[in-house]
Amino acid sequence: MEVKDILVINPGSTSTKIAVYRGEEQQRLLEKNIVHDDEAINAFSCVAAQKDYRKDMILEFLQGEGYDLKNLSAVVGRGGMVYELSGGGYQVNEKLCARMASADIPQHASSLGALLAFAIAEPLETPSYIYDSTMGCDLLETVKITGIAEVEKYGATHLLNSRAQAIKHATSLGGDYHKMQFIVCHMGGGITVNAWKDGKVIDVASYDDGPMAPERSGGVPLLLMKKLCFDGQHTEADIEALISGRGGLYSYLGTKDCREVERRIAAGDDYAALVYEAMALQVGKAIAGLSCTLKGKVDFIILTGGIAHSSKLTGMIADYCGHIGEIVVMAGESEMEALAAGALRMLQGEEEAKEY
Ligand SMILES: Nc1ncnc2c1ncn2[C@@H]1O[C@H](COP(=O)(O)OP(=O)(O)OP(=O)(O)O)[C@@H](O)[C@H]1O
Ligand SMILES: CCCC(=O)O
């Protein structure tokens, strides 16, 4: 089939990134990072309720650019927090949308990817997809055992960017990432670390059990968490915000911006230096833990995401875990290109679009 354009939608907690890629060459025609007003976002009762607000802003932008939606061959969104998904791509249908909007899954802006893609594509009778959902890991059965029989570990991670960077690095080595064993640590507002074998994520240190991050708590000793949960002062929403949104660096230093933390350290702020060192240590410990899942055979360790721009932090992490394998810094992310490339493969039948 002739591929015209692919609209890519990547919803984040504070912004919706969109881009239009043209044809098999994937030439980027348009792109925009729509930044949302904090107050507007906070006024919604849940993430799914933001769908029409964000959809209208996307359509307004495209209309303003004079873009004709009839040129779209597909719309692809970031995959969200549905536990049952595995890696790769899915066709979006009503059942998947209902699950992404359900209150039973963790609240995360990525779940809007399917809802927005479907809402825009459906009236155009155009296919919609998600690719590499945040929950699309293939955890080992042993990894799923938590220590409490009622609850099973799930794998929430930055799968999309991790796979994109791993493919890039493996290709630069002249290899196939399916045949390599490695660890990817994505460091943005949240930090997640994942272990890869046979082209799949088999273990994860996530934002609720892994390292602290600019706005995430990471794993906190359970008895201390129990105390906070039952102290009569914290609501469920407060606890959720401490885990994701107001935890991590923000909780200690009142900022989520690592550049600001580094400015404070340079100005002699010992407390900022202590907290930043703790974050580097926790990342190093997560990488070391995952090297155990890979039984010590680690071909490389990729540090990626916005914070990987900091040579200070990547140096501190390498200091803790450089003995485990070669550290490769790939700052930033390639999520938009990865979504477009996934959609193109599905449109062309090179990769199966799974059905939920
Ligand atoms: N040059 C730099 N040095 C240090 N930190 C940086 C630099 N550039 C960006 N950062 C930090 O990267 C973080 C944001 O990263 P990024 O933009 O990848 O996150 P995000 O997209 O908001 O979240 P996520 O990646 O978790 O979805 C911020 O803490 C920011 O301060
Ligand atoms: C859930 C994976 C991405 C994140 O931590 O935000």
PDB file of C-alpha atoms and ligand atoms in Angstrom, residues 78 81 108 110 134 156-159 190-192 206-207 216, ligand 2:
ATOM      1  CA  ARG A  78       2.539   6.306  22.720  1.00  0.00           C
ATOM      2  CA  MET A  81      -0.084   1.590  31.280  1.00  0.00           C
ATOM      3  CA  HIS A 108      -0.003   8.108  33.468  1.00  0.00           C
ATOM      4  CA  SER A 110       1.075   7.802  28.129  1.00  0.00           C
ATOM      5  CA  THR A 134       5.141   1.658  28.874  1.00  0.00           C
ATOM      6  CA  ALA A 156       6.612  -0.127  33.733  1.00  0.00           C
ATOM      7  CA  THR A 157       9.470   1.372  31.774  1.00  0.00           C
ATOM      8  CA  HIS A 158      10.495   3.794  29.003  1.00  0.00           C
ATOM      9  CA  LEU A 159      10.341   0.929  26.512  1.00  0.00           C
ATOM     10  CA  GLY A 190      11.226   9.634  35.810  1.00  0.00           C
ATOM     11  CA  ILE A 191      14.068   7.136  35.738  1.00  0.00           C
ATOM     12  CA  THR A 192      13.561   3.506  34.737  1.00  0.00           C
ATOM     13  CA  SER A 206      10.791   1.149  37.729  1.00  0.00           C
ATOM     14  CA  TYR A 207       9.685   4.443  39.200  1.00  0.00           C
ATOM     15  CA  ARG A 216       9.683  10.205  41.364  1.00  0.00           C
TER      16      ARG A 216
HETATM   17  C1  LIG B   2       6.229   4.145  33.237  1.00  0.00           C
HETATM   18  C2  LIG B   2       7.394   4.397  32.380  1.00  0.00           C
HETATM   19  C3  LIG B   2       7.703   5.792  32.122  1.00  0.00           C
HETATM   20  C4  LIG B   2       7.783   6.655  33.338  1.00  0.00           C
HETATM   21  O1  LIG B   2       8.441   6.323  34.340  1.00  0.00           O
HETATM   22  O2  LIG B   2       7.170   7.709  33.260  1.00  0.00           O
END
